[in-house]
Coordinates of N, CA and C in Angstrom, one line a residue:
Chain A
X1 N 6.9 -14.5 -8.1 CA 7.1 -13.3 -7.3 C 6.6 -13.5 -5.9
X2 N 6.9 -12.6 -5.1 CA 6.4 -12.6 -3.7 C 4.9 -12.5 -3.6
X3 N 4.3 -13.4 -2.8 CA 2.9 -13.5 -2.6 C 2.5 -13.4 -1.1
X4 N 1.5 -12.5 -0.9 CA 1.0 -12.4 0.5 C -0.5 -12.8 0.5
X5 N -0.8 -13.7 1.3 CA -2.2 -14.2 1.3 C -2.9 -13.6 2.6
X6 N -4.0 -13.1 2.4 CA -4.8 -12.5 3.6 C -6.1 -13.2 3.7
X7 N -6.4 -13.5 4.9 CA -7.7 -14.3 5.2 C -8.4 -13.9 6.5
X8 N -9.7 -13.7 6.5 CA -10.6 -13.9 5.4 C -10.6 -12.7 4.5
X9 N -11.3 -12.8 3.3 CA -11.4 -11.6 2.4 C -12.5 -10.7 2.9
X10 N -13.5 -11.3 3.6 CA -14.5 -10.5 4.2 C -15.1 -11.2 5.4
X11 N -15.5 -10.4 6.3 CA -16.1 -11.0 7.6 C -17.1 -10.0 8.1
X12 N -18.2 -10.6 8.6 CA -19.3 -9.8 9.3 C -19.3 -10.3 10.7
X13 N -19.3 -9.4 11.7 CA -19.3 -9.9 13.1 C -20.3 -9.0 13.9
X14 N -20.7 -9.5 15.0 CA -21.6 -8.7 15.9 C -20.8 -7.8 16.7
X15 N -21.4 -6.7 17.1 CA -20.7 -5.7 17.9 C -20.3 -6.3 19.3
X16 N -19.1 -6.1 19.7 CA -18.6 -6.6 21.0 C -17.8 -7.9 20.8
X17 N -17.8 -8.5 19.7 CA -17.1 -9.7 19.5 C -15.7 -9.4 18.9
X18 N -14.8 -10.4 18.8 CA -13.5 -10.1 18.3 C -13.3 -10.9 17.0
X19 N -12.5 -10.3 16.2 CA -12.2 -10.9 14.8 C -10.7 -10.9 14.6
X20 N -10.3 -12.1 14.0 CA -8.9 -12.2 13.8 C -8.7 -12.3 12.2
X21 N -7.7 -11.5 11.8 CA -7.3 -11.5 10.4 C -5.9 -12.0 10.2
X22 N -5.7 -12.9 9.3 CA -4.4 -13.5 9.1 C -3.7 -13.0 7.8
X23 N -2.4 -12.8 7.9 CA -1.6 -12.4 6.8 C -0.4 -13.3 6.7
X24 N -0.3 -14.0 5.6 CA 0.8 -15.0 5.4 C 1.6 -14.6 4.1
X25 N 2.9 -14.7 4.3 CA 3.8 -14.6 3.2 C 4.0 -16.0 2.7
X26 N 3.7 -16.3 1.4 CA 3.6 -17.7 0.9 C 5.0 -18.2 0.4
X27 N 5.8 -17.3 -0.1 CA 7.0 -17.8 -0.8 C 8.2 -17.1 -0.4
X28 N 8.1 -16.4 0.8 CA 9.3 -15.7 1.3 C 9.1 -15.5 2.8
X29 N 10.2 -15.2 3.5 CA 10.1 -15.0 4.9 C 10.1 -13.5 5.2
X30 N 9.0 -13.1 5.7 CA 8.7 -11.7 5.9 C 9.1 -11.3 7.3
X31 N 10.3 -10.6 7.4 CA 10.7 -10.2 8.7 C 9.9 -9.0 9.3
X32 N 9.3 -8.3 8.3 CA 8.5 -7.1 8.7 C 7.2 -7.1 8.0
X33 N 6.2 -6.9 8.8 CA 4.8 -6.8 8.2 C 4.1 -5.5 8.7
X34 N 3.2 -5.0 7.9 CA 2.6 -3.8 8.2 C 1.1 -4.0 8.1
X35 N 0.3 -3.3 8.9 CA -1.1 -3.4 8.9 C -1.7 -2.0 8.6
X36 N -2.6 -1.9 7.6 CA -3.2 -0.7 7.2 C -4.7 -0.8 7.4
X37 N -5.4 0.3 7.5 CA -6.8 0.4 7.5 C -7.2 1.4 6.4
X38 N -8.3 1.1 5.7 CA -8.7 2.1 4.7 C -10.2 2.2 4.8
X39 N -10.7 3.4 5.0 CA -12.1 3.8 4.9 C -12.5 4.1 3.5
X40 N -13.8 4.0 3.2 CA -14.3 4.3 1.8 C -13.8 5.6 1.3
X41 N -13.3 5.6 0.0 CA -12.8 6.8 -0.7 C -11.7 7.5 0.0
X42 N -11.0 6.8 0.9 CA -9.8 7.4 1.5 C -8.6 6.5 1.2
X43 N -7.4 7.1 1.6 CA -6.2 6.4 1.3 C -5.9 5.4 2.5
X44 N -4.9 4.6 2.3 CA -4.5 3.7 3.3 C -3.9 4.4 4.5
X45 N -4.3 4.0 5.7 CA -3.7 4.6 6.9 C -2.9 3.5 7.6
X46 N -1.6 3.7 7.8 CA -0.8 2.7 8.5 C -1.2 2.6 10.0
X47 N -1.4 1.4 10.4 CA -1.8 1.2 11.8 C -0.6 0.8 12.7
X48 N 0.2 -0.1 12.1 CA 1.3 -0.7 13.0 C 2.3 -1.4 12.1
X49 N 3.5 -1.5 12.6 CA 4.6 -2.3 12.0 C 4.9 -3.4 13.0
X50 N 5.0 -4.6 12.4 CA 5.4 -5.7 13.3 C 6.6 -6.4 12.7
X51 N 7.5 -6.7 13.6 CA 8.7 -7.5 13.3 C 8.7 -8.8 14.0
X52 N 9.1 -9.8 13.3 CA 8.9 -11.2 13.8 C 9.6 -11.3 15.1
X53 N 8.9 -11.8 16.1 CA 9.4 -12.1 17.4 C 9.5 -10.9 18.3
X54 N 9.0 -9.8 17.9 CA 9.0 -8.6 18.8 C 7.6 -7.9 18.8
X55 N 7.4 -7.0 19.7 CA 6.1 -6.4 19.8 C 5.9 -5.4 18.7
X56 N 4.7 -5.2 18.3 CA 4.4 -4.3 17.2 C 4.6 -2.9 17.6
X57 N 4.9 -2.1 16.6 CA 5.0 -0.6 16.9 C 3.8 0.0 16.3
X58 N 3.0 0.7 17.1 CA 1.7 1.2 16.6 C 1.9 2.7 16.3
X59 N 1.2 3.1 15.3 CA 1.1 4.5 14.9 C 0.3 5.3 15.9
X60 N 0.6 6.6 16.0 CA -0.1 7.5 16.9 C -1.6 7.4 16.7
X61 N -2.3 7.3 17.8 CA -3.7 7.3 17.7 C -4.3 5.9 17.5
X62 N -3.5 4.9 17.3 CA -4.0 3.5 17.1 C -4.0 2.8 18.5
X63 N -5.1 2.3 18.9 CA -5.2 1.6 20.3 C -4.6 0.2 20.2
X64 N -3.5 0.0 20.9 CA -2.8 -1.3 20.8 C -3.6 -2.3 21.5
X65 N -4.4 -2.0 22.5 CA -5.2 -3.0 23.2 C -6.4 -3.4 22.4
X66 N -6.8 -2.6 21.5 CA -7.9 -2.9 20.7 C -7.5 -3.7 19.4
X67 N -6.4 -3.3 18.9 CA -5.9 -4.0 17.6 C -4.6 -4.7 18.0
X68 N -4.8 -6.0 18.3 CA -3.7 -6.9 18.8 C -3.0 -7.5 17.6
X69 N -1.7 -7.3 17.5 CA -0.9 -7.8 16.4 C 0.1 -8.8 17.0
X70 N 0.1 -10.0 16.3 CA 1.0 -11.0 16.6 C 1.8 -11.4 15.4
X71 N 3.1 -11.4 15.5 CA 4.0 -11.8 14.4 C 4.9 -12.9 14.8
X72 N 4.3 -14.1 15.1 CA 5.1 -15.1 15.8 C 6.0 -15.9 14.9
X73 N 5.8 -15.8 13.6 CA 6.7 -16.5 12.7 C 7.0 -15.7 11.5
X74 N 8.0 -16.1 10.7 CA 8.4 -15.3 9.6 C 7.4 -15.3 8.4
X75 N 6.4 -16.1 8.6 CA 5.4 -16.2 7.5 C 4.0 -15.8 7.9
X76 N 3.8 -15.5 9.1 CA 2.4 -15.2 9.6 C 2.4 -14.1 10.6
X77 N 1.5 -13.2 10.3 CA 1.1 -12.1 11.2 C -0.4 -12.1 11.3
X78 N -0.9 -11.8 12.5 CA -2.3 -11.7 12.7 C -2.7 -10.4 13.4
X79 N -3.9 -9.9 13.0 CA -4.4 -8.7 13.5 C -5.8 -9.1 14.1
X80 N -5.9 -8.9 15.4 CA -7.2 -9.2 16.1 C -7.9 -7.9 16.5
X81 N -9.1 -7.7 16.0 CA -9.8 -6.5 16.4 C -10.7 -7.0 17.6
X82 N -10.4 -6.4 18.7 CA -11.1 -6.9 19.9 C -12.3 -6.0 20.2
X83 N -13.3 -6.6 20.8 CA -14.6 -5.8 21.1 C -14.9 -4.9 20.0
X84 N -15.2 -5.5 18.8 CA -15.4 -4.7 17.6 C -16.7 -3.8 17.7
X85 N -16.6 -2.6 17.2 CA -17.8 -1.8 17.1 C -18.0 -1.4 15.7
X86 N -19.2 -0.9 15.4 CA -19.5 -0.5 14.0 C -18.5 0.5 13.4
X87 N -17.9 1.3 14.2 CA -16.9 2.3 13.6 C -15.6 1.6 13.3
X88 N -15.4 0.3 13.7 CA -14.2 -0.4 13.3 C -14.4 -1.1 11.9
X89 N -15.6 -0.9 11.3 CA -15.9 -1.5 10.0 C -15.0 -0.7 9.0
X90 N -14.2 -1.5 8.3 CA -13.2 -0.9 7.4 C -12.6 -2.0 6.5
X91 N -11.7 -1.6 5.6 CA -10.9 -2.5 4.8 C -9.6 -2.6 5.4
X92 N -9.2 -3.7 5.9 CA -7.9 -3.9 6.5 C -6.9 -4.6 5.5
X93 N -5.7 -4.1 5.4 CA -4.8 -4.6 4.4 C -3.4 -4.8 5.1
X94 N -2.8 -6.0 4.8 CA -1.5 -6.2 5.4 C -0.5 -6.1 4.2
X95 N 0.8 -5.9 4.6 CA 1.9 -5.8 3.7 C 3.1 -6.5 4.3
X96 N 3.9 -7.1 3.5 CA 5.1 -7.8 4.0 C 6.3 -7.4 3.2
X97 N 7.4 -7.5 3.9 CA 8.7 -7.3 3.2 C 9.8 -8.0 4.0
X98 N 10.9 -8.2 3.3 CA 12.1 -8.7 4.0 C 12.8 -7.5 4.5
X99 N 13.1 -7.5 5.8 CA 13.7 -6.3 6.4 C 15.0 -5.9 5.6
X100 N 15.1 -4.6 5.4 CA 16.2 -4.1 4.7 C 16.1 -4.1 3.2
X101 N 15.0 -4.7 2.7 CA 14.9 -4.8 1.2 C 13.7 -4.0 0.8
X102 N 13.1 -3.2 1.7 CA 11.9 -2.5 1.4 C 12.0 -1.5 0.3
X103 N 13.2 -1.1 0.0 CA 13.5 -0.1 -1.0 C 13.1 -0.8 -2.4
X104 N 13.0 -2.0 -2.4 CA 12.8 -2.7 -3.7 C 11.4 -3.3 -3.8
X105 N 10.5 -2.8 -3.0 CA 9.1 -3.2 -3.2 C 8.5 -3.9 -2.0
X106 N 7.3 -3.7 -1.7 CA 6.5 -4.3 -0.7 C 5.4 -5.1 -1.4
X107 N 5.0 -6.2 -0.8 CA 3.9 -7.0 -1.3 C 2.7 -6.9 -0.3
X108 N 1.6 -6.7 -0.9 CA 0.3 -6.5 -0.1 C -0.6 -7.6 -0.3
X109 N -1.4 -7.9 0.8 CA -2.4 -8.8 0.7 C -3.6 -8.2 0.0
X110 N -4.6 -9.0 -0.3 CA -5.8 -8.6 -1.0 C -6.8 -7.9 -0.2
X111 N -6.5 -7.8 1.1 CA -7.4 -7.0 2.0 C -8.6 -7.9 2.6
X112 N -9.0 -7.4 3.8 CA -10.2 -8.0 4.5 C -11.2 -6.9 4.7
X113 N -12.4 -7.1 4.3 CA -13.4 -6.1 4.5 C -14.2 -6.6 5.8
X114 N -14.1 -5.8 6.8 CA -14.8 -6.1 8.1 C -16.0 -5.2 8.2
X115 N -17.1 -5.9 8.5 CA -18.3 -5.2 8.8 C -18.8 -5.6 10.1
X116 N -19.0 -4.6 11.0 CA -19.5 -4.9 12.4 C -20.9 -4.4 12.5
X117 N -21.8 -5.3 12.9 CA -23.2 -5.0 12.9 C -23.7 -5.0 14.3
Chain B
X1 N 9.3 10.4 6.1 CA 9.5 10.4 4.6 C 9.0 11.7 4.0
X2 N 9.6 12.1 2.9 CA 9.3 13.4 2.3 C 7.9 13.3 1.7
X3 N 7.3 14.4 1.5 CA 5.9 14.4 1.0 C 5.8 14.5 -0.5
X4 N 4.8 13.9 -1.1 CA 4.6 14.0 -2.5 C 3.2 14.7 -2.8
X5 N 3.1 15.3 -4.0 CA 1.8 15.9 -4.4 C 1.4 15.3 -5.7
X6 N 0.2 14.9 -5.8 CA -0.4 14.3 -7.0 C -1.7 14.9 -7.3
X7 N -2.1 15.0 -8.6 CA -3.5 15.4 -8.9 C -4.5 14.4 -8.3
X8 N -5.6 14.9 -7.9 CA -6.6 14.0 -7.3 C -7.1 12.9 -8.3
X9 N -7.3 13.4 -9.6 CA -7.9 12.5 -10.6 C -7.4 12.8 -12.0
X10 N -7.4 11.8 -12.8 CA -7.1 12.0 -14.2 C -7.9 11.0 -15.1
X11 N -8.1 11.4 -16.3 CA -8.8 10.6 -17.2 C -8.0 10.3 -18.5
X12 N -8.3 9.1 -19.0 CA -7.6 8.7 -20.2 C -8.5 7.9 -21.1
X13 N -8.2 7.8 -22.3 CA -8.9 6.9 -23.2 C -8.1 5.6 -23.4
X14 N -8.9 4.5 -23.6 CA -8.2 3.2 -23.8 C -7.2 3.2 -24.9
X15 N -6.1 2.6 -24.7 CA -5.1 2.4 -25.7 C -4.3 3.7 -26.0
X16 N -4.5 4.7 -25.2 CA -3.7 5.9 -25.3 C -2.7 6.0 -24.1
X17 N -1.6 6.7 -24.3 CA -0.6 6.8 -23.2 C -1.2 7.7 -22.1
X18 N -0.7 7.4 -20.9 CA -1.1 8.2 -19.7 C 0.1 8.6 -19.0
X19 N 0.2 9.9 -18.7 CA 1.3 10.4 -17.9 C 0.8 10.9 -16.5
X20 N 1.2 10.2 -15.5 CA 0.7 10.6 -14.1 C 1.9 11.3 -13.4
X21 N 1.6 12.6 -13.1 CA 2.7 13.4 -12.5 C 2.8 13.2 -11.0
X22 N 3.9 13.5 -10.5 CA 4.1 13.5 -9.0 C 5.2 14.6 -8.7
X23 N 4.9 15.5 -7.8 CA 5.9 16.5 -7.3 C 6.4 16.1 -6.0
X24 N 7.7 16.2 -5.8 CA 8.4 15.9 -4.6 C 9.5 16.8 -4.4
X25 N 9.2 18.1 -4.2 CA 10.2 19.1 -4.2 C 11.2 19.0 -3.0
X26 N 10.8 18.3 -2.0 CA 11.7 18.2 -0.8 C 12.4 16.9 -0.8
X27 N 12.5 16.3 -1.9 CA 13.2 15.0 -1.9 C 14.7 15.1 -1.6
X28 N 15.2 14.1 -0.9 CA 16.6 14.1 -0.5 C 17.3 13.1 -1.4
X29 N 18.6 13.2 -1.3 CA 19.5 12.4 -2.2 C 19.3 10.9 -2.0
X30 N 18.8 10.5 -0.8 CA 18.7 9.0 -0.5 C 17.3 8.5 -0.6
X31 N 16.4 9.4 -1.2 CA 15.0 9.0 -1.3 C 14.8 8.3 -2.6
X32 N 14.2 7.1 -2.5 CA 13.8 6.4 -3.7 C 12.3 6.8 -4.0
X33 N 12.0 6.8 -5.3 CA 10.6 7.1 -5.7 C 9.9 5.8 -6.1
X34 N 8.8 5.6 -5.4 CA 8.1 4.3 -5.6 C 6.7 4.7 -6.1
X35 N 6.2 3.8 -7.0 CA 4.8 3.9 -7.4 C 4.1 2.6 -7.1
X36 N 2.9 2.8 -6.5 CA 2.0 1.6 -6.3 C 0.7 2.0 -6.9
X37 N -0.2 1.0 -7.2 CA -1.5 1.3 -7.6 C -2.5 0.3 -6.9
X38 N -3.7 0.8 -6.7 CA -4.7 0.0 -6.0 C -5.9 0.0 -6.8
X39 N -6.2 -1.2 -7.3 CA -7.5 -1.5 -8.0 C -8.6 -1.5 -7.0
X40 N -9.9 -1.3 -7.4 CA -11.0 -1.3 -6.5 C -11.1 -2.5 -5.7
X41 N -11.3 -2.4 -4.4 CA -11.4 -3.5 -3.4 C -10.3 -4.5 -3.4
X42 N -9.1 -4.0 -3.7 CA -7.9 -4.9 -3.6 C -6.8 -4.2 -2.8
X43 N -5.8 -4.9 -2.5 CA -4.6 -4.3 -1.8 C -3.8 -3.7 -2.9
X44 N -2.9 -2.7 -2.5 CA -2.0 -2.1 -3.5 C -1.1 -3.1 -4.2
X45 N -0.6 -2.7 -5.4 CA 0.4 -3.5 -6.0 C 1.5 -2.7 -6.4
X46 N 2.7 -3.2 -6.4 CA 3.9 -2.5 -6.8 C 3.9 -2.2 -8.3
X47 N 4.3 -1.0 -8.7 CA 4.3 -0.7 -10.1 C 5.8 -0.6 -10.6
X48 N 6.5 0.3 -9.9 CA 7.8 0.6 -10.4 C 8.5 1.5 -9.3
X49 N 9.8 1.5 -9.3 CA 10.5 2.5 -8.5 C 11.9 2.9 -9.1
X50 N 12.4 4.0 -8.7 CA 13.7 4.5 -9.2 C 14.3 5.5 -8.3
X51 N 15.6 5.8 -8.6 CA 16.3 6.7 -7.8 C 16.7 8.0 -8.6
X52 N 17.4 7.8 -9.7 CA 17.8 8.9 -10.5 C 17.5 8.7 -11.9
X53 N 17.8 7.6 -12.4 CA 17.6 7.3 -13.8 C 16.2 6.9 -14.2
X54 N 15.8 7.1 -15.4 CA 14.5 6.6 -15.8 C 14.5 5.1 -15.8
X55 N 13.4 4.5 -15.5 CA 13.2 3.1 -15.4 C 12.1 2.6 -16.2
X56 N 12.3 1.4 -16.7 CA 11.2 0.7 -17.5 C 11.0 -0.7 -17.0
X57 N 9.7 -1.1 -16.9 CA 9.4 -2.5 -16.7 C 8.2 -2.9 -17.5
X58 N 7.7 -4.1 -17.3 CA 6.6 -4.6 -18.1 C 5.3 -3.8 -17.9
X59 N 5.2 -3.2 -16.7 CA 4.0 -2.5 -16.4 C 4.0 -1.0 -16.9
X60 N 5.1 -0.4 -16.7 CA 5.2 1.1 -16.9 C 6.6 1.6 -17.0
X61 N 6.7 2.9 -17.3 CA 8.0 3.6 -17.3 C 7.9 4.7 -16.2
X62 N 9.1 5.0 -15.7 CA 9.2 6.0 -14.7 C 10.2 7.0 -15.2
X63 N 9.7 8.3 -15.4 CA 10.6 9.3 -15.9 C 10.9 10.2 -14.7
X64 N 12.1 10.4 -14.4 CA 12.5 11.2 -13.2 C 13.2 12.5 -13.7
X65 N 12.7 13.6 -13.2 CA 13.3 14.9 -13.6 C 14.8 15.0 -13.2
X66 N 15.5 15.8 -13.9 CA 17.0 15.9 -13.6 C 17.3 16.3 -12.2
X67 N 16.4 17.3 -11.7 CA 16.6 17.8 -10.3 C 15.9 16.9 -9.3
X68 N 15.2 15.8 -9.8 CA 14.5 14.8 -9.0 C 13.4 15.4 -8.2
X69 N 13.0 16.6 -8.5 CA 11.9 17.2 -7.7 C 10.5 16.8 -8.3
X70 N 10.5 16.1 -9.3 CA 9.2 15.6 -9.9 C 9.5 14.3 -10.6
X71 N 8.5 13.5 -10.8 CA 8.6 12.3 -11.6 C 7.2 12.1 -12.3
X72 N 7.3 11.2 -13.3 CA 6.1 10.9 -14.1 C 6.0 9.4 -14.3
X73 N 4.9 8.9 -14.0 CA 4.6 7.5 -14.3 C 3.9 7.4 -15.6
X74 N 4.5 6.6 -16.5 CA 3.9 6.5 -17.9 C 3.4 5.1 -18.1
X75 N 2.1 5.1 -18.4 CA 1.5 3.9 -18.9 C 1.4 4.0 -20.4
X76 N 2.0 3.2 -21.2 CA 2.2 3.4 -22.6 C 0.9 3.2 -23.4
X77 N 0.1 2.3 -23.0 CA -1.2 2.1 -23.6 C -2.2 1.7 -22.6
X78 N -3.0 2.6 -22.1 CA -3.9 2.4 -21.0 C -5.0 1.3 -21.4
X79 N -5.3 0.4 -20.5 CA -6.4 -0.5 -20.7 C -7.4 -0.2 -19.6
X80 N -8.5 -0.8 -19.8 CA -9.6 -0.6 -18.7 C -9.1 -1.2 -17.4
X81 N -8.2 -2.2 -17.4 CA -7.7 -2.8 -16.2 C -6.7 -1.9 -15.5
X82 N -6.3 -0.8 -16.1 CA -5.4 0.1 -15.5 C -6.1 1.2 -14.6
X83 N -7.4 1.1 -14.7 CA -8.2 2.1 -13.9 C -8.0 1.7 -12.4
X84 N -7.4 2.7 -11.7 CA -7.0 2.4 -10.3 C -6.6 3.8 -9.7
X85 N -6.2 3.7 -8.4 CA -5.6 4.8 -7.7 C -4.1 4.6 -7.7
X86 N -3.4 5.6 -8.2 CA -1.9 5.5 -8.3 C -1.3 6.3 -7.2
X87 N -0.4 5.7 -6.5 CA 0.3 6.4 -5.4 C 1.8 6.5 -5.7
X88 N 2.2 7.7 -5.5 CA 3.7 8.1 -5.6 C 4.2 8.2 -4.2
X89 N 5.2 7.5 -3.8 CA 5.7 7.4 -2.4 C 7.2 7.5 -2.4
X90 N 7.7 8.3 -1.5 CA 9.2 8.3 -1.3 C 9.6 7.4 -0.2
X91 N 10.7 6.7 -0.4 CA 11.2 5.8 0.6 C 12.7 6.2 0.8
X92 N 13.1 6.4 2.1 CA 14.4 6.9 2.3 C 15.3 5.7 2.6
X93 N 16.4 5.6 1.9 CA 17.4 4.5 2.1 C 17.9 4.7 3.5
X94 N 17.8 3.6 4.2 CA 18.4 3.6 5.6 C 17.4 4.2 6.6
X95 N 16.3 4.7 6.1 CA 15.3 5.2 7.0 C 14.3 4.2 7.5
X96 N 13.1 4.7 8.0 CA 12.0 3.9 8.4 C 11.6 3.0 7.2
X97 N 11.2 1.8 7.6 CA 10.7 0.9 6.5 C 9.2 1.1 6.3
X98 N 8.6 2.0 7.0 CA 7.2 2.2 6.8 C 6.9 2.8 5.4
X99 N 5.8 2.4 4.8 CA 5.4 2.9 3.5 C 4.1 3.8 3.8
X100 N 4.3 5.1 3.7 CA 3.2 6.0 4.0 C 2.5 6.5 2.7
X101 N 1.2 6.2 2.6 CA 0.5 6.5 1.4 C -0.1 7.9 1.6
X102 N 0.0 8.7 0.5 CA -0.8 9.9 0.3 C -2.1 9.6 -0.3
X103 N -2.7 10.7 -0.9 CA -4.1 10.5 -1.4 C -4.1 9.9 -2.8
X104 N -3.0 10.0 -3.5 CA -2.9 9.3 -4.8 C -3.7 10.0 -5.9
X105 N -3.6 9.5 -7.1 CA -4.4 9.9 -8.3 C -5.3 8.8 -8.8
X106 N -6.6 9.2 -8.8 CA -7.5 8.2 -9.3 C -7.6 8.3 -10.8
X107 N -7.2 7.2 -11.5 CA -7.2 7.2 -13.0 C -8.4 6.5 -13.5
X108 N -9.1 7.2 -14.3 CA -10.3 6.7 -15.0 C -9.9 6.4 -16.5
X109 N -10.2 5.2 -17.0 CA -9.9 4.9 -18.4 C -11.2 4.7 -19.1
X110 N -11.4 5.5 -20.1 CA -12.6 5.5 -20.9 C -12.5 4.5 -22.1
X111 N -13.5 3.7 -22.3 CA -13.4 2.8 -23.5 C -13.5 3.5 -24.8

């Protein structure tokens, strides 16, 4: 079945530094990837949608200059949290699908727990 | 995407069936009903989806009301590993590919 690998699974960084999270589709070409953020005891909140080779589409209220998304290939998307602050500490999850087939299921990564100290 | 309503939490005993309800009274004819679940500290995983007819797979069954305004995810024999948050989501054919999560139902399975 379709597998999405997310790396790292957890990261601790100092306030003001940047952190990059990778999301890879291992056995399929993901034309569309999604990035979510989840705070404790809350549901997933969609941050942005990225299509290979084009700029990401950010949800309302998500700062595109703070959360940089790159989807340069059909198997890799990255999320960079720039100038991280403690309030950016959260569980970040990516999802991938083949464009036009989303009706038949999305595959999610295992998530990255970011702690900013 | 149309909205769904689920109970905040449910409890079950191990090896008993579990029926997780979902209301989607504003569903349109092109909306597919998807179920995902999220185990603690993991990303969500696909469970099942359907349009009009009931569906079965190795994980669960999906029973869809005749008017499609509600559906029920059925776990035939709950195990401790089924303890998770279950999300019922509508996806519109031809619409946005975004998957928007509601609050879901937290299922607790008692040994």
